[in-house]
PDB file of C-alpha atoms and ligand atoms in Angstrom:
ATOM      1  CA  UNK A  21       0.000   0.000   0.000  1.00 93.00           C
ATOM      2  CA  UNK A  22       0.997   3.396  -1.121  1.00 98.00           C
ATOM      3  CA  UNK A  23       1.805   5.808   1.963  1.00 98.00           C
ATOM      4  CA  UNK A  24       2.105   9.176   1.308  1.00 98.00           C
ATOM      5  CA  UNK A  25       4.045  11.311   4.000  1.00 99.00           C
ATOM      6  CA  UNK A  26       4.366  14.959   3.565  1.00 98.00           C
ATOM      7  CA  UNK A  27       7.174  17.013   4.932  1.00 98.00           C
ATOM      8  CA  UNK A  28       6.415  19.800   7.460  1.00 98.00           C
ATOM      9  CA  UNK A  29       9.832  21.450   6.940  1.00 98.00           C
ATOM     10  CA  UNK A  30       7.918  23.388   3.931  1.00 98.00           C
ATOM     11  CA  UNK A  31       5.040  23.995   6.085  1.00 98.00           C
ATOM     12  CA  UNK A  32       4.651  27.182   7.438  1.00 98.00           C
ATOM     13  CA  UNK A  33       5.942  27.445  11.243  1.00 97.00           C
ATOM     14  CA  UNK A  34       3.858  30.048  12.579  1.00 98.00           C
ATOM     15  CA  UNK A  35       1.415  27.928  12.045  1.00 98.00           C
ATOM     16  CA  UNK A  36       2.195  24.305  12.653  1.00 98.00           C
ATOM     17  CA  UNK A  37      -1.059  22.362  14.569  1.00 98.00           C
ATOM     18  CA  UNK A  38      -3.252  23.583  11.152  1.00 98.00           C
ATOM     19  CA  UNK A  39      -0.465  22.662   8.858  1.00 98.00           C
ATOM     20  CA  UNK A  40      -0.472  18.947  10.234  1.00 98.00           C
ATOM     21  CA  UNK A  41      -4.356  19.057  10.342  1.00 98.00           C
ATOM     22  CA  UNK A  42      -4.368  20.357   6.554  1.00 98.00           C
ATOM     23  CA  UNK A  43      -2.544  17.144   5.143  1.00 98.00           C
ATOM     24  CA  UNK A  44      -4.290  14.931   7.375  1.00 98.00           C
ATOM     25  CA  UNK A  45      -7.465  15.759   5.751  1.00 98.00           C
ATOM     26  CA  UNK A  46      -6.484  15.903   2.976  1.00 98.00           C
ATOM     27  CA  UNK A  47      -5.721  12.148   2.820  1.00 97.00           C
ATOM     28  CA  UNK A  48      -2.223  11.821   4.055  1.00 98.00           C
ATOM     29  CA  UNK A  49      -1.182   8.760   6.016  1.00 98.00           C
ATOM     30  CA  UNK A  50       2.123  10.247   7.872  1.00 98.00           C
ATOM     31  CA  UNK A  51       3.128  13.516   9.332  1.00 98.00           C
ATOM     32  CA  UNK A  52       6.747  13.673   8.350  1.00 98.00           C
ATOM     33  CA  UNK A  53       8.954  15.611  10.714  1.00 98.00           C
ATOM     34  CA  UNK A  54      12.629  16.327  10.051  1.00 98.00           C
ATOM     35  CA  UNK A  55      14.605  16.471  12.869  1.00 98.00           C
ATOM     36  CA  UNK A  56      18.281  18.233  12.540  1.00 98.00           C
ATOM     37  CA  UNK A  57      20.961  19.135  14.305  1.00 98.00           C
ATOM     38  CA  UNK A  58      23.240  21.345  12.731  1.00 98.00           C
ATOM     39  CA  UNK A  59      26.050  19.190  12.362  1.00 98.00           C
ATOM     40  CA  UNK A  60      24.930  16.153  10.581  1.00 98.00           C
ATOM     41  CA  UNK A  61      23.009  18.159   8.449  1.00 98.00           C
ATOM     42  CA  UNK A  62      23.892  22.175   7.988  1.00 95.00           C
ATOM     43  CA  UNK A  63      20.092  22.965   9.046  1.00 94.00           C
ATOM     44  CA  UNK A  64      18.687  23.110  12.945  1.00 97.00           C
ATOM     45  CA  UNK A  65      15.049  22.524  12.513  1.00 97.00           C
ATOM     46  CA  UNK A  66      12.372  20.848  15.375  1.00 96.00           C
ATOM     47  CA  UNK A  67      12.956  19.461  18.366  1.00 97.00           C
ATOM     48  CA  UNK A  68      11.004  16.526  20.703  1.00 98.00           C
ATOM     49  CA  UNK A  69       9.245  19.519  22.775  1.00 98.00           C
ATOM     50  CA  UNK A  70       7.402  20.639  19.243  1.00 98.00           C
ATOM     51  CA  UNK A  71       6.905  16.767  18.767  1.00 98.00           C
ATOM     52  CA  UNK A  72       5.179  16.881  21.719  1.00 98.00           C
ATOM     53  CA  UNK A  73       3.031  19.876  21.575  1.00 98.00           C
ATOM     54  CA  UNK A  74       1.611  18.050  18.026  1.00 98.00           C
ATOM     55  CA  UNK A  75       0.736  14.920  19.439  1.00 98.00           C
ATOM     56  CA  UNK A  76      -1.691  17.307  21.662  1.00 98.00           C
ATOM     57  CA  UNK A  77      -3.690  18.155  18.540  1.00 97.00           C
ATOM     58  CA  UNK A  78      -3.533  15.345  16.146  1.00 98.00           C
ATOM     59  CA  UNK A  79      -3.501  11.725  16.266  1.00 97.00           C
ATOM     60  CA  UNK A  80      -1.964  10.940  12.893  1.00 97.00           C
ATOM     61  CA  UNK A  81       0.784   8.575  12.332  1.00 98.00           C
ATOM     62  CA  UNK A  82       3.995  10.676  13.525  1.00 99.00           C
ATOM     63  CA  UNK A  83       6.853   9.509  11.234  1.00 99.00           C
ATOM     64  CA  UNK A  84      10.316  11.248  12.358  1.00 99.00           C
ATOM     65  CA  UNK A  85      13.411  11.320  10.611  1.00 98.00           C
ATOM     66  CA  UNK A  86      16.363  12.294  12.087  1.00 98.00           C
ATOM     67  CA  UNK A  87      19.018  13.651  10.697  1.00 98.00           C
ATOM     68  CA  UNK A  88      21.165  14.031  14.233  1.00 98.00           C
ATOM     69  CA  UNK A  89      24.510  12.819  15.246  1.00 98.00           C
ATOM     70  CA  UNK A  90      24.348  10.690  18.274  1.00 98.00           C
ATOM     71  CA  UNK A  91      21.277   9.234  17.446  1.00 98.00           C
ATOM     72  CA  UNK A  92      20.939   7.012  20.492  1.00 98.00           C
ATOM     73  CA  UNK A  93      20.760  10.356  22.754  1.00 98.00           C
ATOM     74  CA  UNK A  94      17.405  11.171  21.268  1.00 98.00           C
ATOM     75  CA  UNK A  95      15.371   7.722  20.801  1.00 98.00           C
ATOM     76  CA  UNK A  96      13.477   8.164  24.487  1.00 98.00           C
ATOM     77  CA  UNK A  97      12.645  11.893  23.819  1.00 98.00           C
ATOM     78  CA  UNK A  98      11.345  11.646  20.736  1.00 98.00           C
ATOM     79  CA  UNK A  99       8.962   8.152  21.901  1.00 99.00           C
ATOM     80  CA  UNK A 100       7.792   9.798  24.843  1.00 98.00           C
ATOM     81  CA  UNK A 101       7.377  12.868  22.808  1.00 98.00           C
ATOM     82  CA  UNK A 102       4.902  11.417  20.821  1.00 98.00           C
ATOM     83  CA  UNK A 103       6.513   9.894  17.690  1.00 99.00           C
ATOM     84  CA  UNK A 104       5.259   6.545  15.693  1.00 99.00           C
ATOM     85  CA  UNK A 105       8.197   5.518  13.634  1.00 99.00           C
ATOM     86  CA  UNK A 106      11.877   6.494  14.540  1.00 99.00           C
ATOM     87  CA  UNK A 107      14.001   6.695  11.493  1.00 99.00           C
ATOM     88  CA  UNK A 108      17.707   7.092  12.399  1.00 99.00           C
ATOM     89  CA  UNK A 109      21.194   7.436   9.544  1.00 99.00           C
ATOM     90  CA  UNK A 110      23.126   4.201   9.285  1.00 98.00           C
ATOM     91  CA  UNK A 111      26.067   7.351   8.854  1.00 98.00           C
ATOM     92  CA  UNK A 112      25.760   8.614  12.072  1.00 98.00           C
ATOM     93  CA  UNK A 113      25.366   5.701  14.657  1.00 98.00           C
ATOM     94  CA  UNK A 114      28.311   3.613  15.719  1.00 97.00           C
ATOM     95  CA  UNK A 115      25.988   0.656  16.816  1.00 98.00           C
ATOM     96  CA  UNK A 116      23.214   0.924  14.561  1.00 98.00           C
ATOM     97  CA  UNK A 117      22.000  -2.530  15.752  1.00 98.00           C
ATOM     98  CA  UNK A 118      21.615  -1.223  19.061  1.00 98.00           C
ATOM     99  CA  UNK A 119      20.000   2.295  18.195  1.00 98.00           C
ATOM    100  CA  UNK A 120      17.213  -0.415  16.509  1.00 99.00           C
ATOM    101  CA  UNK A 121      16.525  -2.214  19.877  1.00 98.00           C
ATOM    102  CA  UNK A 122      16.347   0.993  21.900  1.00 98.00           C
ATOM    103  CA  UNK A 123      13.854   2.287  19.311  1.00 99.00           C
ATOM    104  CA  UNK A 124      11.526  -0.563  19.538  1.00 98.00           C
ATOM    105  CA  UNK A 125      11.993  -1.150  23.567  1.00 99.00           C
ATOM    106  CA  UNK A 126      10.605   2.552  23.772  1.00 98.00           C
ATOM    107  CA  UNK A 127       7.659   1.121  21.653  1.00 98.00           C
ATOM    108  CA  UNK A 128       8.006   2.878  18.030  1.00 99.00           C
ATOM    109  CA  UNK A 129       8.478   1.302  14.439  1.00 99.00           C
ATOM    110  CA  UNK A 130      12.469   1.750  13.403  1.00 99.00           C
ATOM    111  CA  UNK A 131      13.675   2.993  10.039  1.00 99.00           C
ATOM    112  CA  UNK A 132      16.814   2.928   8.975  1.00 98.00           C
ATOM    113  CA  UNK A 133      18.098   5.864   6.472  1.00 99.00           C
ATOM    114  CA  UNK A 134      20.664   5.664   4.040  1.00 98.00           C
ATOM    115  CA  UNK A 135      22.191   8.875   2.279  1.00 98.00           C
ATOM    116  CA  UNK A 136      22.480   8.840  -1.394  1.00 98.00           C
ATOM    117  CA  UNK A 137      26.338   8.475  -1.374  1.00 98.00           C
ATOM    118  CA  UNK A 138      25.729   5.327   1.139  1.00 98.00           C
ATOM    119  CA  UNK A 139      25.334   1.867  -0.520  1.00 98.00           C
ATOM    120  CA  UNK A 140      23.362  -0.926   0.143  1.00 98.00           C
ATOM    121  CA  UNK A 141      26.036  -2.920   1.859  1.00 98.00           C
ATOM    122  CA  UNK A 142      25.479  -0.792   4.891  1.00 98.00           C
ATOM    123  CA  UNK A 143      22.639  -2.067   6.266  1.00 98.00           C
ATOM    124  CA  UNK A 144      22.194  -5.706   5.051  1.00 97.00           C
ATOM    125  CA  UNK A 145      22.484  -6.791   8.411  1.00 97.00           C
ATOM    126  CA  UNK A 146      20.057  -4.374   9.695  1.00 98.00           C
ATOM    127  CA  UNK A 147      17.171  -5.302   7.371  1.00 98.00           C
ATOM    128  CA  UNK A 148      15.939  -8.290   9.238  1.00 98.00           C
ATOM    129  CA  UNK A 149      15.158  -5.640  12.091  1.00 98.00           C
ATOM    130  CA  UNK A 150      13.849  -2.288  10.966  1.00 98.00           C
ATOM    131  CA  UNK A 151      10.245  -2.106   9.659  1.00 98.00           C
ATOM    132  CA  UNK A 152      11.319   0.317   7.040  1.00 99.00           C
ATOM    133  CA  UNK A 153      13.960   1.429   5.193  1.00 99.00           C
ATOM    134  CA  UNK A 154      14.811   5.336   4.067  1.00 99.00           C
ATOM    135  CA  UNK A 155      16.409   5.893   0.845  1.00 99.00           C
ATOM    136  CA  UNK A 156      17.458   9.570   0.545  1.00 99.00           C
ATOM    137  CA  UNK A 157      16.838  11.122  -3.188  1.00 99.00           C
ATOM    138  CA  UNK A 158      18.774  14.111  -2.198  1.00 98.00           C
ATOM    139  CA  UNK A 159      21.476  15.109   0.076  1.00 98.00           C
ATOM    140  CA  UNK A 160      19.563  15.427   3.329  1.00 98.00           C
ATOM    141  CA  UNK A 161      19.605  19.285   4.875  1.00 97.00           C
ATOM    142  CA  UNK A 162      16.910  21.114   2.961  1.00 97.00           C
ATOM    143  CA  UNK A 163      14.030  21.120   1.610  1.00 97.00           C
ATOM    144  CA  UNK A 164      13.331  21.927  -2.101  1.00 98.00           C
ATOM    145  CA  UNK A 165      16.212  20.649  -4.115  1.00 98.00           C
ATOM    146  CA  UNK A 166      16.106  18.125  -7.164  1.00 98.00           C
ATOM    147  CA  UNK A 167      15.921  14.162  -7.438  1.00 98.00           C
ATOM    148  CA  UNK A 168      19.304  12.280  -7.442  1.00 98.00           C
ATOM    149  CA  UNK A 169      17.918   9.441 -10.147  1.00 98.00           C
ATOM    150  CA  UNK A 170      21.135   7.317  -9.170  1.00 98.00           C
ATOM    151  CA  UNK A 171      19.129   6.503  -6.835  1.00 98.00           C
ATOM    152  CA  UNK A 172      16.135   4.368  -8.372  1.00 98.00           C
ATOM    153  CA  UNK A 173      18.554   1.555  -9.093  1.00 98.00           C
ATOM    154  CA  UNK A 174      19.585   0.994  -5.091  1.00 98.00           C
ATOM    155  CA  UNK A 175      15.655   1.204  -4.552  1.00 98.00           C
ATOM    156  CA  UNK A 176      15.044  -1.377  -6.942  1.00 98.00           C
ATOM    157  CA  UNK A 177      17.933  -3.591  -5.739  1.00 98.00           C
ATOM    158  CA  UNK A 178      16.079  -2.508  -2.361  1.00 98.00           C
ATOM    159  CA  UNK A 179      13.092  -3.967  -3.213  1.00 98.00           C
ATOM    160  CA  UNK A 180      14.186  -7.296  -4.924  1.00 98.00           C
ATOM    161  CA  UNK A 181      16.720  -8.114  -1.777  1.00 98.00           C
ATOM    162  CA  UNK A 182      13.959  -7.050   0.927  1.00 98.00           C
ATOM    163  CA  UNK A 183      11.700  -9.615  -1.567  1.00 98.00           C
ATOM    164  CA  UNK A 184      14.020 -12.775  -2.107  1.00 98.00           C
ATOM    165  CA  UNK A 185      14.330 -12.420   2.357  1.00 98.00           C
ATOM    166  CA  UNK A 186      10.661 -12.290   2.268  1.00 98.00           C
ATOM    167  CA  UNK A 187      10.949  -9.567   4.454  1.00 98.00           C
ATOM    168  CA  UNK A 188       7.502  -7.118   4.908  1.00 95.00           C
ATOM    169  CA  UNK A 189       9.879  -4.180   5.340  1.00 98.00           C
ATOM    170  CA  UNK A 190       8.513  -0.253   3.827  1.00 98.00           C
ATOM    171  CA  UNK A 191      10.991   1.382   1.374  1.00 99.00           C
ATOM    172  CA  UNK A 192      10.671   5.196   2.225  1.00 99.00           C
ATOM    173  CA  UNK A 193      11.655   7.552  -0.109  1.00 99.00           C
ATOM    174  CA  UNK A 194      12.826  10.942   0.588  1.00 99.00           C
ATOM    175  CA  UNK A 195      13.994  14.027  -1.692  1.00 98.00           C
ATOM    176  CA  UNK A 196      12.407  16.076  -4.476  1.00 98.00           C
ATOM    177  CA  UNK A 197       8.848  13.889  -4.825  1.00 99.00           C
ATOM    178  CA  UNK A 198       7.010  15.146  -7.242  1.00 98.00           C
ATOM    179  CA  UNK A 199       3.849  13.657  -9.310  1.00 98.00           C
ATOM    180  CA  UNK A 200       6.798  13.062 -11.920  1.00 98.00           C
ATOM    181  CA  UNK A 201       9.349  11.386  -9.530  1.00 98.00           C
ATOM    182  CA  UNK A 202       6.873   9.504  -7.736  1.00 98.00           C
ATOM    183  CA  UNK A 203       5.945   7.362 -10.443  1.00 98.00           C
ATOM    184  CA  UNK A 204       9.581   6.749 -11.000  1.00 98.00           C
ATOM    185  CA  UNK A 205      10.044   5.478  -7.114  1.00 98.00           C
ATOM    186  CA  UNK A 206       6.811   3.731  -7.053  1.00 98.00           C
ATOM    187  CA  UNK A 207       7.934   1.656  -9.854  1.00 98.00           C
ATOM    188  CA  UNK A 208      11.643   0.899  -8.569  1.00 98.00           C
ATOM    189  CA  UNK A 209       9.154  -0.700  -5.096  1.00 98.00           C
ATOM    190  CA  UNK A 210       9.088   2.341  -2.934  1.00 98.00           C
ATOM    191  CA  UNK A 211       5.882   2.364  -1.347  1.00 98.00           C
ATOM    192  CA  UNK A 212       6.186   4.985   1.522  1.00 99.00           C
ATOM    193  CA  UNK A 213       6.613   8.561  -0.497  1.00 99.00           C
ATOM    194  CA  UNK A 214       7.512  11.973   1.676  1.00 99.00           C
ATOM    195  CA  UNK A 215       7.094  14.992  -0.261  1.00 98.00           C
ATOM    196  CA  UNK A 216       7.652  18.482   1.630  1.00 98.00           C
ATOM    197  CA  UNK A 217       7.891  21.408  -1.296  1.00 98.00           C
ATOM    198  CA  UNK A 218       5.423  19.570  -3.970  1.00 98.00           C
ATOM    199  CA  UNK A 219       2.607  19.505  -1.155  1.00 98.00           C
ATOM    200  CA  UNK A 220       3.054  22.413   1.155  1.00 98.00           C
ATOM    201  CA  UNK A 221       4.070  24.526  -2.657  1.00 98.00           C
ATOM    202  CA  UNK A 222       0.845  23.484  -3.808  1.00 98.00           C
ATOM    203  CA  UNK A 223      -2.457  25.279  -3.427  1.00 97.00           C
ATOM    204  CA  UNK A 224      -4.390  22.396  -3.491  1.00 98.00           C
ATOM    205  CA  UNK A 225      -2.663  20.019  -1.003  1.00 98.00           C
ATOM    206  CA  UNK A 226      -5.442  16.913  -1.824  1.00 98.00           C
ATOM    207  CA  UNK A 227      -4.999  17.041  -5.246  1.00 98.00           C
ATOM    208  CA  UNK A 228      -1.091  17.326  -4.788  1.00 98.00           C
ATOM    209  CA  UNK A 229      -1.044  13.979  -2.495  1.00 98.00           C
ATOM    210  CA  UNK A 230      -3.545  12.309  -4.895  1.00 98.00           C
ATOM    211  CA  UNK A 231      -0.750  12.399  -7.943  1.00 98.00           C
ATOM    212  CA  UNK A 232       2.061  11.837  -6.059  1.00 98.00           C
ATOM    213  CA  UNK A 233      -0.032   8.724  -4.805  1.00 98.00           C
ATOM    214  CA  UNK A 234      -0.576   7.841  -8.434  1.00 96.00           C
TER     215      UNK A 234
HETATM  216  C1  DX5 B 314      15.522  16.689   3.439  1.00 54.36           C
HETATM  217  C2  DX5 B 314      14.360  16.226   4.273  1.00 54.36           C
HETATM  218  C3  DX5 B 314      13.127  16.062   3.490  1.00 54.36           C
HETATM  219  C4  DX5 B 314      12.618  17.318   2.846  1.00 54.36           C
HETATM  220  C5  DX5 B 314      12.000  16.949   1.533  1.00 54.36           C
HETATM  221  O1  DX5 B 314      16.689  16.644   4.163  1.00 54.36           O
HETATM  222  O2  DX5 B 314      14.653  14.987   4.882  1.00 54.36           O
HETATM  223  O3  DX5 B 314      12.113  15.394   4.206  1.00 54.36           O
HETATM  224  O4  DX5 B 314      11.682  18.011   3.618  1.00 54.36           O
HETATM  225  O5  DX5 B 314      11.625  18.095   0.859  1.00 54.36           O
HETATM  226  P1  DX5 B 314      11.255  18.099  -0.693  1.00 54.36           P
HETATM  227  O6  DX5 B 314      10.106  17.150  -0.871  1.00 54.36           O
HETATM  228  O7  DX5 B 314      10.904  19.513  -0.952  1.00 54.36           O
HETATM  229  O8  DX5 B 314      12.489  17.625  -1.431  1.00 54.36           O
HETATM  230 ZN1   ZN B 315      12.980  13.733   5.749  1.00 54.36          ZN
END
């Protein structure tokens, strides 16, 4: 099933609780939040305690991403904050395996992300433990910039290895989703599609999710 996640970090800030609520009914299935630090990533952007004042007003499927170093300092913030899935860089943990267990233990869904320049090899002992996997289809930091296409070949090798494991693991894909790009991903086997500037850009956020959904 298709899941289509749009970004808040093109959503306006001033006014984040009717952001989240305008995606949400509009047919979305995840609130995407970007989470950086400054120093994994150039950008700072939102933190557990905005996480948290969220989860006050909505109940939709909180998907974070975060684009920290240290992840392992953050996992219990971020679940008791609120969040559904905790998706963490294979780049920036030392014991990946670990940062997994802690995420389920505090009772959320683990992704693992993977940075365009990253291959495969990286995580093919992880995949037998994450529920999804994050390609990147840009360099992660900012919103806005343009589809690596590199990239549909590792989703498609992706797909096929998560496939011939019979694993029933999500391929999440991440970086300059469009109507045109999504069609690309959703054929390579991604199936769970964030889109930040091609949703929040648009002035009719349903009809934006409902091509990028395809
Ligand atoms: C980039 C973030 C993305 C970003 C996507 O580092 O992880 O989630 O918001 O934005 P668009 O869809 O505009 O490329
Ligand atoms: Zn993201």
């Amino acid at each position: 099933m298709i899941k289509i996640a749009p970004s808040l970090l093109s959503a306006d800030f001033a006014h984040l609780a009717d952001e989240v609520k305008k995606i949400t009914d509009a047919g979305a299935e995840y609130v995407h939040i970007d989470v950086m630090d400054g120093t994994f990533v150039p950008n700072i952007t939102i933190g557990s305690p905005v996480v948290k004042s969220l989860r006050k007003v909505s109940d939709a499927v909180f998907d974070v991403h975060l684009m920290v170093e240290h992840p392992e300092t953050q996992i219990e913030s971020f679940a008791e904050a609120g969040a559904d899935i905790i998706t963490f860089h294979v780049e920036a943990a030392r014991h990946s395996h670990r940062v997994i267990q802690q995420i389920h233990a505090a009772g959320c869904k683990a992704g693992i992300a993977l940075n365009p320049g990253t291959s495969l090899a990286m995580i093919e002992e992880l995949v037998g433990d994450v529920d999804m996997v994050l390609c990147m289809t840009v360099n992660p930091g900012f919103g806005g910039q343009k589809f690596i296409a590199s990239q549909l070949e590792k989703i498609h090798m992706l797909y096929h290895n998560l496939k011939d494991l019979g694993l029933d693991c999500d391929i999440e894909v991440d970086g300059g989703i469009n109507a045109e790009t999504s069609k690309l991903v959703r054929e390579a086997g991604a199936n769970v599609l964030v889109a930040g500037s091609a949703i929040y850009g648009s002035d009719d956020v349903a009809k934006a999710i409902k091509e990028i959904r395809g």
